[in-house]
Structure formats: C-alpha cells, structure tokens
CSV table of C-alpha atoms and ligand atoms in Angstrom, one decimal:
chain,number,residue,atom,x,y,z
X,1,MET,CA,-111.9,-19.6,55.7
X,2,GLN,CA,-110.7,-21.9,58.5
X,3,ILE,CA,-107.5,-24.0,58.7
X,4,TRP,CA,-107.9,-27.4,60.3
X,5,LYS,CA,-104.8,-29.5,61.0
X,6,PHE,CA,-104.9,-33.2,61.8
X,7,GLY,CA,-101.9,-34.9,63.4
X,8,GLY,CA,-100.4,-38.3,62.9
X,9,THR,CA,-102.7,-40.3,65.2
X,10,SER,CA,-105.7,-38.5,63.7
X,11,VAL,CA,-104.9,-39.9,60.3
X,12,GLY,CA,-103.1,-43.0,61.5
X,13,LYS,CA,-105.8,-45.6,60.8
X,14,PRO,CA,-108.3,-45.9,57.9
X,15,GLU,CA,-111.3,-45.4,60.2
X,16,ARG,CA,-109.7,-42.2,61.6
X,17,MET,CA,-109.2,-40.9,58.1
X,18,LYS,CA,-112.8,-41.6,57.3
X,19,SER,CA,-113.9,-39.7,60.4
X,20,ILE,CA,-111.9,-36.7,59.3
X,21,ARG,CA,-114.0,-36.6,56.2
X,22,GLU,CA,-117.1,-36.6,58.4
X,23,LEU,CA,-115.7,-33.8,60.7
X,24,VAL,CA,-114.6,-31.5,57.9
X,25,THR,CA,-117.8,-31.8,55.9
X,26,ALA,CA,-120.2,-31.7,58.9
X,27,ASP,CA,-119.3,-28.0,59.3
X,28,SER,CA,-120.3,-26.1,56.2
X,29,GLY,CA,-117.4,-23.5,56.1
X,30,ARG,CA,-114.7,-23.6,53.5
X,31,LYS,CA,-111.4,-25.0,54.9
X,32,VAL,CA,-107.8,-25.7,54.3
X,33,VAL,CA,-107.1,-29.1,55.7
X,34,VAL,CA,-103.5,-29.7,56.7
X,35,LEU,CA,-102.4,-33.3,57.3
X,36,SER,CA,-99.4,-34.9,59.0
X,37,ALA,CA,-97.9,-38.2,58.0
X,38,LEU,CA,-99.7,-41.3,59.4
X,39,SER,CA,-98.4,-41.9,62.9
X,40,GLY,CA,-95.0,-43.7,62.9
X,41,THR,CA,-94.2,-42.9,59.2
X,42,THR,CA,-91.9,-39.9,59.8
X,43,ASN,CA,-89.9,-42.0,62.3
X,44,ALA,CA,-89.8,-44.9,59.9
X,45,LEU,CA,-88.6,-42.7,57.1
X,46,ILE,CA,-85.9,-41.2,59.3
X,47,ALA,CA,-84.8,-44.7,60.3
X,48,ILE,CA,-84.6,-45.7,56.6
X,49,GLY,CA,-82.5,-42.6,55.9
X,50,GLU,CA,-80.2,-43.4,58.8
X,51,ALA,CA,-79.7,-46.9,57.5
X,52,LEU,CA,-78.9,-45.6,54.0
X,53,ALA,CA,-76.5,-43.0,55.4
X,54,ALA,CA,-74.7,-45.8,57.3
X,55,ASN,CA,-74.6,-47.8,54.0
X,56,LYS,CA,-76.8,-50.5,55.6
X,57,ILE,CA,-78.7,-51.0,52.3
X,58,GLY,CA,-80.2,-54.4,53.2
X,59,ASP,CA,-81.6,-53.0,56.4
X,60,ALA,CA,-83.1,-50.0,54.6
X,61,GLU,CA,-84.7,-52.2,51.9
X,62,GLN,CA,-86.2,-54.4,54.6
X,63,GLN,CA,-87.7,-51.4,56.4
X,64,ILE,CA,-89.1,-50.0,53.1
X,65,VAL,CA,-90.8,-53.4,52.5
X,66,THR,CA,-92.4,-53.3,56.0
X,67,LEU,CA,-93.6,-49.7,55.5
X,68,TYR,CA,-95.0,-50.5,52.1
X,69,ALA,CA,-97.0,-53.4,53.5
X,70,HIS,CA,-98.5,-51.0,56.1
X,71,TYR,CA,-99.7,-48.7,53.4
X,72,GLU,CA,-101.0,-51.6,51.3
X,73,SER,CA,-103.2,-52.8,54.1
X,74,PHE,CA,-104.2,-49.2,54.9
X,75,ILE,CA,-105.6,-48.5,51.4
X,76,LYS,CA,-107.4,-51.8,51.3
X,77,GLU,CA,-109.6,-50.6,54.2
X,78,LEU,CA,-109.8,-47.0,53.2
X,79,TYR,CA,-111.4,-47.2,49.8
X,80,THR,CA,-114.7,-48.8,48.8
X,81,THR,CA,-114.9,-48.6,45.0
X,82,GLU,CA,-112.6,-50.6,42.7
X,83,ALA,CA,-111.6,-47.4,40.8
X,84,SER,CA,-110.4,-45.6,43.9
X,85,SER,CA,-108.7,-48.8,45.3
X,86,GLU,CA,-106.7,-48.8,42.0
X,87,GLU,CA,-106.0,-45.1,42.4
X,88,GLY,CA,-104.8,-45.7,46.0
X,89,LYS,CA,-102.5,-48.5,44.8
X,90,LYS,CA,-101.1,-46.1,42.1
X,91,ILE,CA,-100.4,-43.4,44.7
X,92,ILE,CA,-98.5,-45.7,47.0
X,93,ASP,CA,-96.7,-47.4,44.2
X,94,SER,CA,-95.5,-44.1,42.7
X,95,GLU,CA,-94.4,-42.7,46.1
X,96,PHE,CA,-92.7,-45.9,47.1
X,97,GLY,CA,-91.1,-46.0,43.7
X,98,PHE,CA,-89.6,-42.6,44.5
X,99,ILE,CA,-88.5,-43.8,47.9
X,100,ARG,CA,-86.7,-46.8,46.4
X,101,SER,CA,-85.1,-44.5,43.8
X,102,LEU,CA,-83.7,-42.3,46.6
X,103,ALA,CA,-82.4,-45.4,48.2
X,104,GLY,CA,-80.8,-46.7,45.0
X,105,ILE,CA,-78.2,-44.1,44.2
X,106,ALA,CA,-75.2,-43.6,46.6
X,107,PRO,CA,-74.2,-41.4,48.3
X,108,PHE,CA,-77.2,-40.7,50.5
X,109,THR,CA,-77.0,-37.0,51.0
X,110,GLN,CA,-78.8,-34.6,53.5
X,111,LYS,CA,-80.8,-33.4,50.5
X,112,LYS,CA,-82.1,-36.9,49.8
X,113,GLN,CA,-82.9,-37.4,53.5
X,114,LYS,CA,-85.2,-34.4,53.4
X,115,GLU,CA,-86.9,-35.6,50.2
X,116,LEU,CA,-87.4,-39.0,51.9
X,117,VAL,CA,-89.0,-37.6,55.1
X,118,ALA,CA,-91.3,-35.4,53.0
X,119,GLU,CA,-92.9,-38.6,51.6
X,120,GLY,CA,-94.9,-39.1,54.8
X,121,GLU,CA,-97.1,-36.0,54.3
X,122,ILE,CA,-97.2,-36.5,50.5
X,123,LEU,CA,-98.6,-40.0,50.9
X,124,SER,CA,-101.2,-39.1,53.6
X,125,THR,CA,-102.5,-36.1,51.6
X,126,ARG,CA,-102.7,-37.9,48.3
X,127,MET,CA,-104.5,-40.9,49.9
X,128,PHE,CA,-106.9,-38.6,51.8
X,129,THR,CA,-107.7,-36.5,48.7
X,130,ALA,CA,-108.5,-39.6,46.6
X,131,TYR,CA,-110.8,-40.8,49.4
X,132,MET,CA,-112.6,-37.4,49.5
X,133,LYS,CA,-113.0,-37.6,45.7
X,134,GLU,CA,-114.4,-41.2,46.0
X,135,GLN,CA,-116.9,-39.8,48.5
X,136,GLY,CA,-117.9,-37.1,46.0
X,137,GLU,CA,-116.6,-34.2,48.0
X,138,SER,CA,-115.5,-30.9,46.5
X,139,VAL,CA,-111.8,-31.1,47.2
X,140,VAL,CA,-108.4,-30.2,45.7
X,141,LEU,CA,-104.8,-31.0,46.8
X,142,LEU,CA,-102.6,-28.0,47.0
X,143,PRO,CA,-98.9,-29.1,47.2
X,144,ALA,CA,-97.1,-27.3,50.1
X,145,LEU,CA,-93.9,-27.4,48.1
X,146,ASP,CA,-95.5,-24.9,45.7
X,147,TYR,CA,-96.0,-22.2,48.4
X,148,MET,CA,-94.3,-23.0,51.8
X,149,ARG,CA,-91.0,-21.2,51.9
X,150,ILE,CA,-88.2,-20.9,54.5
X,151,ASP,CA,-85.1,-18.6,54.4
X,152,ALA,CA,-81.5,-19.5,54.7
X,153,ASP,CA,-81.9,-19.6,58.5
X,154,GLY,CA,-84.8,-22.0,58.3
X,155,GLU,CA,-87.3,-19.3,59.2
X,156,PRO,CA,-90.6,-19.2,57.3
X,157,GLU,CA,-91.1,-16.3,54.8
X,158,LEU,CA,-94.6,-15.3,55.6
X,159,ALA,CA,-94.8,-12.6,52.9
X,160,SER,CA,-93.9,-15.0,50.1
X,161,ILE,CA,-96.1,-17.8,51.5
X,162,GLU,CA,-99.0,-15.3,51.5
X,163,LYS,CA,-98.4,-14.2,48.0
X,164,LEU,CA,-97.9,-17.7,46.5
X,165,MET,CA,-100.8,-19.2,48.4
X,166,LYS,CA,-103.3,-16.5,47.5
X,167,LYS,CA,-102.3,-16.8,43.8
X,168,LEU,CA,-102.6,-20.6,43.9
X,169,LEU,CA,-106.1,-20.4,45.5
X,170,VAL,CA,-107.6,-18.2,42.8
X,171,PRO,CA,-108.4,-21.0,40.4
X,172,GLN,CA,-109.7,-23.1,43.3
X,173,ALA,CA,-112.5,-20.7,44.4
X,174,ASP,CA,-115.2,-23.4,43.7
X,175,LYS,CA,-113.5,-26.0,46.0
X,176,GLN,CA,-114.8,-26.4,49.5
X,177,ILE,CA,-111.9,-28.3,51.0
X,178,ILE,CA,-108.3,-27.6,50.1
X,179,VAL,CA,-106.0,-30.4,51.3
X,180,THR,CA,-102.3,-29.7,51.9
X,181,GLN,CA,-99.2,-31.2,53.5
X,182,GLY,CA,-98.0,-30.1,56.9
X,183,PHE,CA,-94.3,-30.0,57.8
X,184,ILE,CA,-92.8,-29.8,54.4
X,185,CYS,CA,-91.5,-26.7,52.5
X,186,ARG,CA,-88.7,-25.5,50.2
X,187,ASN,CA,-85.5,-23.7,51.2
X,188,PRO,CA,-83.9,-20.8,49.2
X,189,ARG,CA,-82.0,-23.3,47.1
X,190,GLY,CA,-85.3,-24.6,45.9
X,191,GLU,CA,-84.7,-28.0,47.7
X,192,VAL,CA,-87.3,-29.9,49.7
X,193,ASP,CA,-86.9,-29.1,53.4
X,194,ASN,CA,-89.1,-29.1,56.5
X,195,LEU,CA,-90.2,-27.1,59.5
X,196,LYS,CA,-88.7,-29.6,62.0
X,197,ARG,CA,-90.4,-32.3,64.0
X,198,GLY,CA,-94.0,-31.7,64.8
X,199,GLY,CA,-94.0,-28.9,62.1
X,200,SER,CA,-97.4,-29.6,60.8
X,201,ASP,CA,-98.9,-27.4,63.5
X,202,TYR,CA,-96.6,-24.6,62.3
X,203,THR,CA,-97.8,-25.1,58.7
X,204,ALA,CA,-101.4,-24.6,59.8
X,205,SER,CA,-100.5,-21.5,61.7
X,206,LEU,CA,-98.5,-20.1,58.8
X,207,ILE,CA,-101.4,-20.7,56.4
X,208,GLY,CA,-103.8,-19.2,59.0
X,209,GLY,CA,-101.6,-16.1,59.3
X,210,ALA,CA,-101.0,-15.8,55.5
X,211,LEU,CA,-104.7,-16.0,54.8
X,212,THR,CA,-105.8,-14.1,57.9
X,213,ALA,CA,-108.1,-17.0,58.5
X,214,GLU,CA,-111.1,-16.9,60.8
X,215,GLU,CA,-109.7,-19.7,63.0
X,216,ILE,CA,-106.9,-22.3,63.1
X,217,GLN,CA,-107.9,-25.6,64.6
X,218,ILE,CA,-105.3,-28.1,65.7
X,219,TRP,CA,-107.0,-31.6,65.9
X,220,THR,CA,-105.0,-34.1,67.9
X,221,ASP,CA,-105.5,-37.1,70.3
X,222,ILE,CA,-106.2,-35.2,73.5
X,223,ASP,CA,-108.9,-32.7,74.6
X,224,GLY,CA,-106.7,-29.5,74.5
X,225,MET,CA,-103.7,-28.1,76.3
X,226,HIS,CA,-103.5,-29.8,79.7
X,227,ASN,CA,-102.3,-28.0,82.9
X,228,ASN,CA,-99.2,-30.3,82.9
X,229,ASP,CA,-97.5,-33.0,80.8
X,230,PRO,CA,-100.0,-35.9,80.7
X,231,ARG,CA,-97.2,-38.3,79.7
X,232,VAL,CA,-95.5,-37.7,83.0
X,233,VAL,CA,-98.1,-36.5,85.5
X,234,LYS,CA,-101.0,-38.6,86.6
X,235,ARG,CA,-103.7,-36.0,87.4
X,236,THR,CA,-103.9,-33.4,84.6
X,237,PHE,CA,-106.9,-31.5,83.2
X,238,PRO,CA,-107.5,-29.4,80.1
X,239,VAL,CA,-107.1,-25.6,80.3
X,240,ARG,CA,-110.1,-24.0,78.5
X,241,GLU,CA,-108.6,-20.6,77.6
X,242,LEU,CA,-105.1,-19.3,77.1
X,243,SER,CA,-103.7,-16.1,75.7
X,244,PHE,CA,-101.3,-16.2,72.8
X,245,GLU,CA,-98.4,-15.4,75.2
X,246,GLU,CA,-99.3,-18.1,77.6
X,247,ALA,CA,-99.7,-20.7,74.9
X,248,ALA,CA,-96.5,-19.6,73.2
X,249,GLU,CA,-94.5,-20.0,76.4
X,250,LEU,CA,-96.0,-23.5,77.0
X,251,ALA,CA,-95.3,-24.6,73.4
X,252,TYR,CA,-91.8,-23.2,73.4
X,253,PHE,CA,-91.0,-24.8,76.8
X,254,GLY,CA,-92.0,-28.3,75.9
X,255,ALA,CA,-95.8,-28.8,75.7
X,256,LYS,CA,-95.6,-31.3,72.8
X,257,ILE,CA,-99.2,-30.7,71.7
X,258,LEU,CA,-97.9,-27.6,69.8
X,259,HIS,CA,-94.8,-27.1,67.7
X,260,PRO,CA,-92.7,-24.5,69.6
X,261,SER,CA,-93.3,-21.7,67.0
X,262,THR,CA,-97.0,-22.4,66.2
X,263,ILE,CA,-98.3,-19.4,68.0
X,264,THR,CA,-96.1,-16.7,66.3
X,265,PRO,CA,-97.9,-16.3,62.9
X,266,ALA,CA,-101.4,-16.7,64.5
X,267,LYS,CA,-100.5,-14.0,67.1
X,268,MET,CA,-99.1,-11.7,64.4
X,269,ARG,CA,-102.3,-11.7,62.4
X,270,GLY,CA,-104.6,-12.1,65.4
X,271,VAL,CA,-106.1,-15.5,64.3
X,272,PRO,CA,-107.5,-17.6,67.2
X,273,VAL,CA,-106.1,-21.1,67.6
X,274,ARG,CA,-108.4,-23.9,68.9
X,275,LEU,CA,-107.0,-27.2,70.1
X,276,LYS,CA,-109.5,-30.1,69.5
X,277,ASN,CA,-109.7,-33.8,70.1
X,278,THR,CA,-110.3,-36.0,67.1
X,279,MET,CA,-111.3,-38.9,69.4
X,280,ASP,CA,-113.9,-36.7,71.2
X,281,PRO,CA,-115.0,-33.9,68.8
X,282,SER,CA,-117.6,-32.5,71.1
X,283,ALA,CA,-115.1,-31.8,73.9
X,284,PRO,CA,-114.5,-28.0,74.1
X,285,GLY,CA,-110.7,-28.2,73.9
X,286,THR,CA,-108.6,-25.1,74.4
X,287,LEU,CA,-109.2,-21.7,72.8
X,288,ILE,CA,-106.1,-19.5,72.4
X,289,THR,CA,-106.8,-15.8,71.6
X,290,ALA,CA,-105.1,-12.4,72.0
X,291,ASP,CA,-107.0,-11.6,75.1
X,292,SER,CA,-107.7,-14.3,77.6
X,293,SER,CA,-110.0,-12.8,80.1
X,294,ASN,CA,-109.4,-15.8,82.3
X,295,GLN,CA,-107.1,-14.4,85.0
X,296,THR,CA,-106.5,-17.8,86.8
X,297,GLU,CA,-103.3,-17.4,88.7
X,298,ILE,CA,-101.5,-20.6,87.7
X,299,LYS,CA,-102.7,-22.1,84.5
X,300,ALA,CA,-100.2,-24.7,83.3
X,301,ILE,CA,-96.7,-26.2,83.5
X,302,ALA,CA,-94.4,-27.5,80.8
X,303,ALA,CA,-90.9,-28.8,80.7
X,304,LYS,CA,-88.1,-28.6,78.1
X,305,ASP,CA,-85.5,-31.3,78.2
X,306,ASN,CA,-81.9,-31.7,77.1
X,307,VAL,CA,-81.0,-28.1,78.0
X,308,THR,CA,-77.3,-27.1,78.8
X,309,ALA,CA,-76.5,-24.6,81.5
X,310,ILE,CA,-73.4,-22.5,81.0
X,311,TYR,CA,-71.9,-20.6,83.9
X,312,ILE,CA,-69.8,-17.4,83.2
X,313,HIS,CA,-67.8,-15.8,85.9
X,314,SER,CA,-66.0,-12.4,85.7
X,315,THR,CA,-64.9,-9.8,88.1
X,316,ARG,CA,-65.0,-7.4,85.1
X,317,MET,CA,-68.7,-7.4,85.5
X,318,LEU,CA,-68.4,-5.6,88.9
X,319,ASN,CA,-69.8,-2.1,88.5
X,320,ALA,CA,-69.2,-2.3,84.7
X,321,TYR,CA,-71.4,-1.9,81.7
X,322,GLY,CA,-71.0,-3.6,78.3
X,323,PHE,CA,-70.0,-7.0,79.6
X,324,LEU,CA,-73.3,-8.7,79.0
X,325,ARG,CA,-73.3,-7.3,75.4
X,326,LYS,CA,-70.0,-9.0,74.8
X,327,VAL,CA,-71.4,-12.3,76.2
X,328,PHE,CA,-74.5,-12.2,74.1
X,329,GLU,CA,-72.6,-11.2,70.9
X,330,ILE,CA,-70.8,-14.5,71.2
X,331,PHE,CA,-74.1,-16.4,71.3
X,332,GLU,CA,-75.3,-14.4,68.4
X,333,GLU,CA,-72.2,-15.1,66.4
X,334,PHE,CA,-72.9,-18.8,66.7
X,335,LYS,CA,-76.7,-18.4,66.0
X,336,THR,CA,-77.4,-20.0,69.4
X,337,PRO,CA,-80.6,-18.8,71.2
X,338,VAL,CA,-80.4,-18.4,74.9
X,339,ASP,CA,-83.5,-19.5,76.9
X,340,MET,CA,-83.0,-18.7,80.6
X,341,ILE,CA,-80.7,-16.1,82.1
X,342,THR,CA,-79.8,-15.4,85.8
X,343,THR,CA,-77.2,-12.9,87.0
X,344,SER,CA,-75.3,-12.0,90.1
X,345,GLU,CA,-72.8,-9.2,90.5
X,346,VAL,CA,-70.0,-11.3,89.1
X,347,SER,CA,-71.6,-14.2,87.3
X,348,VAL,CA,-74.1,-15.0,84.6
X,349,ALA,CA,-75.8,-18.3,84.0
X,350,VAL,CA,-77.6,-19.0,80.8
X,351,THR,CA,-79.2,-22.1,79.2
X,352,ILE,CA,-79.1,-23.1,75.6
X,353,ASP,CA,-81.1,-25.7,73.8
X,354,ASN,CA,-78.8,-26.4,70.9
X,355,PRO,CA,-75.3,-27.4,72.0
X,356,GLU,CA,-73.9,-27.8,68.4
X,357,ASN,CA,-71.5,-24.8,68.8
X,358,LEU,CA,-71.0,-25.2,72.6
X,359,GLU,CA,-67.2,-25.8,72.3
X,360,LYS,CA,-66.6,-22.7,70.1
X,361,ILE,CA,-68.9,-20.6,72.3
X,362,THR,CA,-67.0,-21.7,75.4
X,363,GLU,CA,-63.6,-21.0,73.8
X,364,LYS,CA,-64.7,-17.4,72.9
X,365,LEU,CA,-66.3,-16.8,76.3
X,366,SER,CA,-63.0,-17.9,77.9
X,367,GLN,CA,-61.3,-14.9,76.3
X,368,ILE,CA,-63.5,-12.5,78.3
X,369,ALA,CA,-64.5,-14.5,81.4
X,370,GLN,CA,-63.7,-17.5,83.6
X,371,MET,CA,-65.8,-20.5,82.6
X,372,GLU,CA,-67.2,-23.0,85.1
X,373,ASP,CA,-68.1,-26.6,84.0
X,374,HIS,CA,-71.4,-26.8,82.0
X,375,ASP,CA,-74.3,-28.8,83.3
X,376,ARG,CA,-75.8,-30.9,80.5
X,377,ASN,CA,-79.2,-32.8,80.5
X,378,GLN,CA,-81.0,-30.1,82.5
X,379,SER,CA,-84.7,-29.4,82.3
X,380,ILE,CA,-86.4,-26.0,82.3
X,381,ILE,CA,-89.7,-26.2,84.1
X,382,CYS,CA,-92.0,-23.3,83.0
X,383,ILE,CA,-94.9,-22.3,85.0
X,384,VAL,CA,-97.4,-20.1,83.1
X,385,GLY,CA,-100.2,-17.9,84.4
X,386,ASN,CA,-100.9,-14.4,85.7
X,387,PHE,CA,-98.3,-13.5,88.2
X,388,LEU,CA,-99.1,-9.8,89.0
X,389,ALA,CA,-96.0,-8.2,90.4
X,390,ASP,CA,-97.7,-6.6,93.4
X,391,LYS,CA,-99.6,-9.7,94.5
X,392,PRO,CA,-97.7,-11.7,97.1
X,393,GLY,CA,-97.6,-15.5,97.7
X,394,ILE,CA,-96.8,-17.1,94.4
X,395,ALA,CA,-93.1,-17.7,94.8
X,396,ILE,CA,-93.6,-19.3,98.2
X,397,ARG,CA,-96.1,-21.7,96.8
X,398,ILE,CA,-93.8,-22.8,94.1
X,399,LEU,CA,-90.8,-23.1,96.4
X,400,GLU,CA,-92.9,-24.9,99.0
X,401,ALA,CA,-94.0,-27.4,96.3
X,402,MET,CA,-90.4,-27.8,95.2
X,403,LYS,CA,-89.0,-28.2,98.7
X,404,GLY,CA,-87.6,-31.7,98.2
X,405,ILE,CA,-86.1,-31.0,94.8
X,406,PRO,CA,-82.8,-29.1,94.1
X,407,ILE,CA,-83.3,-26.0,91.9
X,408,ARG,CA,-80.3,-24.8,89.8
X,409,MET,CA,-81.7,-21.6,88.4
X,410,ILE,CA,-84.9,-19.4,88.9
X,411,SER,CA,-86.1,-16.8,86.5
X,412,TYR,CA,-89.0,-14.6,87.7
X,413,GLY,CA,-90.1,-11.2,86.8
X,414,ALA,CA,-89.3,-10.8,83.1
X,415,SER,CA,-93.0,-11.3,82.3
X,416,GLU,CA,-96.1,-11.5,84.4
X,417,HIS,CA,-96.9,-14.8,82.7
X,418,ASN,CA,-93.8,-17.0,83.2
X,419,ILE,CA,-91.7,-18.3,86.1
X,420,SER,CA,-89.0,-20.8,85.1
X,421,LEU,CA,-86.9,-23.2,87.1
X,422,LEU,CA,-83.9,-25.2,86.0
X,423,VAL,CA,-83.5,-28.7,87.5
X,424,ASP,CA,-81.4,-31.6,86.7
X,425,GLY,CA,-83.1,-33.8,84.0
X,426,THR,CA,-83.2,-36.7,86.4
X,427,ASN,CA,-85.5,-34.6,88.7
X,428,LYS,CA,-87.8,-33.4,86.0
X,429,ASN,CA,-90.6,-35.9,86.5
X,430,ALA,CA,-90.6,-35.5,90.3
X,431,ALA,CA,-90.6,-31.7,89.9
X,432,LEU,CA,-93.6,-31.8,87.5
X,433,GLU,CA,-95.5,-34.1,89.9
X,434,ALA,CA,-94.7,-32.1,93.0
X,435,LEU,CA,-95.7,-28.8,91.3
X,436,ASN,CA,-98.9,-30.4,90.1
X,437,GLU,CA,-99.9,-31.5,93.6
X,438,GLY,CA,-98.7,-28.2,95.2
X,439,LEU,CA,-100.1,-25.6,92.8
X,440,PHE,CA,-103.5,-27.0,91.5
X,441,ASN,CA,-106.6,-27.6,93.5
X,442,PHE,CA,-108.0,-31.1,93.1
X,443,GLU,CA,-111.2,-30.9,95.2
Y,1,ADP,P1,-100.1,-34.9,66.7
Y,1,ADP,O1,-99.6,-36.2,66.2
Y,1,ADP,O2,-101.6,-34.8,66.6
Y,1,ADP,O3,-99.4,-33.7,66.3
Y,1,ADP,P2,-98.6,-34.9,69.2
Y,1,ADP,O4,-98.2,-36.2,69.7
Y,1,ADP,O5,-97.6,-34.1,68.5
Y,1,ADP,O6,-99.9,-35.1,68.3
Y,1,ADP,O7,-99.2,-34.0,70.4
Y,1,ADP,C1,-100.2,-34.5,71.3
Y,1,ADP,C2,-99.6,-35.1,72.5
Y,1,ADP,O8,-98.9,-34.1,73.2
Y,1,ADP,C3,-100.6,-35.6,73.5
Y,1,ADP,O9,-101.0,-36.9,73.2
Y,1,ADP,C4,-99.8,-35.5,74.8
Y,1,ADP,O10,-99.3,-36.8,75.2
Y,1,ADP,C5,-98.7,-34.6,74.5
Y,1,ADP,N1,-98.6,-33.5,75.5
Y,1,ADP,C6,-97.5,-33.0,76.1
Y,1,ADP,N2,-97.8,-32.0,76.9
Y,1,ADP,C7,-99.1,-31.7,76.8
Y,1,ADP,C8,-100.0,-30.8,77.4
Y,1,ADP,N3,-99.6,-29.8,78.2
Y,1,ADP,N4,-101.3,-30.8,77.0
Y,1,ADP,C9,-101.8,-31.7,76.1
Y,1,ADP,N5,-101.0,-32.7,75.5
Y,1,ADP,C10,-99.7,-32.7,75.9
Y,2,LIG,N1,-94.8,-35.8,60.4
Y,2,LIG,C1,-94.0,-34.8,61.0
Y,2,LIG,C2,-93.4,-35.3,62.3
Y,2,LIG,O1,-93.7,-36.5,62.7
Y,2,LIG,C3,-94.7,-33.5,61.3
Y,2,LIG,C4,-95.9,-33.5,62.2
Y,2,LIG,O2,-96.4,-34.6,62.5
Y,2,LIG,O3,-96.3,-32.5,62.7
Y,2,LIG,O4,-92.6,-34.7,63.0
Y,3,MG,MG1,-97.5,-32.9,66.8
C-alpha cells in the first residue's frame, strides 16, 4: 500500500483534479489518496469564521456566496455526465447548507470555527470521489473524522489511528483507491479539530506510519525539497536525497513544502517519503529515507520566522548546577517548546516560537534570574547537511557568507546535521541569499 497526498494547488483546478485521477490510476498499486482543500479554500473559510466571530454577518454571507460560486463553476468543468453533475451539485449544496447553518446561529464558537475549516477537505474529497466513480474507478471515501485522532495536547494518537483505520479498511479490501481528507481529525471531546495549517502532509505520514506503508508520496507544485526557500532566493535547485533527520530539521525550521511534524511518523515506522511535482510527474523529486548515503556537506537551508529570543542572566549560574533545570521547568510548565539555546557562564539565550505565555514565563523567570529585553520578530536560519565534528572549514564558510549581516545567536555542535543562526527578521531574506551564494556551487 502507498499513501499519496495531493496539496491545494494539485486539486485547485478541475483539470488538475482530472490529472490526479490519471496519476493515481497509471500506477497499478493500491493507494490511500489524501487530499487537501482546493487552494484558497481554507483561507476563505478562516476569513468567513473571523467575520462571523466579529459579528460581521453580512460580510460573512457575501464571502460564502463568492466561495459557492467558485465551487459551482468548478463542478461544471469537472464532471461530464448529467448524473454526476447532479451528484456534484448535491455535494456542494449539502456542504454549503452546513456552512450556512454554522453561520446562522450565534454565538460563533471556536468549535464551530473548526467545523467550518474542515469543510474544505470534506468538499474536495467528496467531489473527487464522485469524479472517480463517474470514470468507473474502484474507489471509496474513508472519512478522516472516523479514524484520525489527537489527544488533549493536540498530538496525534498513532496507536488509535492504526487500530481504527485497519478496522475500517477490512470491508474495503476490494477497493483500489481509498480517498480521505488531509488536515482534519477529532479531539478527545469527540469534536472536529485539525492538525494545524499545512496538516495534510502530516495526515499522509500518520496514515503511512499507521499502515506501515511501502511509501508516502507528497505531491505538490514544485519538484521536491529545494536547497533554499524558492519564494525568497533566486537560484535554488532540488535536493535529490535527504535523511529523515535532515528533512525533519528543514520542515521544522520553515521549509513550507512539508508540515513541521511530517517526518516523525514516517521515521518511526521506517516508511520512505517521496516529494513529487504534480505539474511535472516525471521529475525525480526528493527521496527521504532512514539512511541517506549522500554525504554532501551542505544540503539545504530553511528559515523559521516570527521567533522570539529571550535572554536570561544570572550570576547564580556561575559554577552551579541545577539552574538550567529550573529555567526549563518554567518553559515546560507553560507547554512552550524551546527551539534554539546558547549559553555563557552567566547567561542563557533561548528562542521560542509560540509567545502566547511569554508574559507569564518572563514573570516566573524573573524570580530566579535577571531578564533582559526580548527580541521579537527574529528568524532562525537552519543549515542542514553533514558537518563532521573533526572536519575543519564549515564554520568559516558560513561566517564568511554572513559577513555583512548581524548574527544574534549561533548553535553548532548539537548534531552533525544542523547549524542554526538567529538573525533579525528584517535580515532574513538577505541572509538566505548570502548563504545561497556563499555555500553552494553554481558552476
Ligand atoms: P501544498 O499546497 O501542495 O501543500 P505548499 O504551498 O504547502 O503546497 O508547499 C509547496 C511550496 O513550498 C512551494 O511552492 C514552495 O514555494 C514552498 N517552499 C518553501 N521552502 C521550500 C523548499 N525548501 N523546497 C521546496 N519548496 C519550498
Ligand atoms: N487545507 C489545509 C491548509 O490550507 C491543510 C493543507 O493544505 O495541508 O492549511
Ligand atoms: Mg502544504
């Protein structure tokens, strides 16, 4: 069994959806096909939810009308027979009926907002399944809400996902293509929830892990993981092979092509992940496996934005033990992950991604240390590759490339695969460009 996931742009136009059918049927293997919402839909649904939460009912209604019109013209081009056109109309009418019902009753709660954003994936998968049936394919729609589970901390419960999914697949043994929704799940209260933005990649990997699939393929609009952010840097190129560790670092530190947690379940069960381009299916893309034999020194760079740097100063750290434990217990208490850490004899600097509890954290830290002002809007630049500890020269090349750009923190040595730099967010683009020119060979 393989798991193939198609992102928003890959399903965003009727002709794209049609080409997905060609792709998934051209290869004879049995597959779970995970779909995102059509591109733009999740953003549109979030905007509708925000208008409803702000009591701007007229605005929300107008946006629903516009979105409905988009789906109406989409299905006109997607289906060829009258029966399936009618089926398509029924699908969008019933889902938009639900969207309108959510909009109709005040107050607009967080729970309703989650049900509203889930409609994007529910619409795309229902429409695609109906299209596959129209074309005579052996297909079934398996609702993600029946098996995708997260715990109270929002973390997926792989064991229950595995159990539920395997049970649901038993009666579908004769089906060649199993279509399901990316992104959406249920929380421990049984409510509709999601795996956060870009979460369809994570769905594919969780299913791949749960079923110990042969391979997970993430189909998107680019020919694999590039060596740098192609939205920022001019000259980027695809990286053909990555190890799980390298890909996980890049995803976590901002390579938007993968949801930050995608690699975890695949790595846990040893399932290879292949990144492929829907617009150019014959391009090799990127293969991510346990053991990347490719020992290229510098493979890729990614950047994570909107990071906050926190500076903690204490003479109690001098020659003392136990101080760092107290510091990290405070972050643990507020469930706030720390990304980068640097220390001197009397100071610790850390970065966090989620500033929700920053005030409370600072207040607690002030009881054990002296706090300097935080730096908000920082960017972590993460350089990934094979940096063997006894091989000289890598740090100088990085610092040489960065010579015109102020660096706030450097983290080197924790792993042989990652060197991270912290820069002010306003310098991020310049840093990515400078490192690209300085570290890669463009002969
Ligand atoms: P999908 O809708 O298929 O999930 P995304 O927009 O989430 O697609 O991810 C693909 C996009 O990620 C690319 O179009 C590209 O602009 C962006 N991206 C950012 N960093 C990288 C990188 N290092 N390699 C490839 N793509 C990247
Ligand atoms: N539709 C969701 C989003 O836009 C999930 C995804 O596309 O991966 O975030
Ligand atoms: Mg994505």
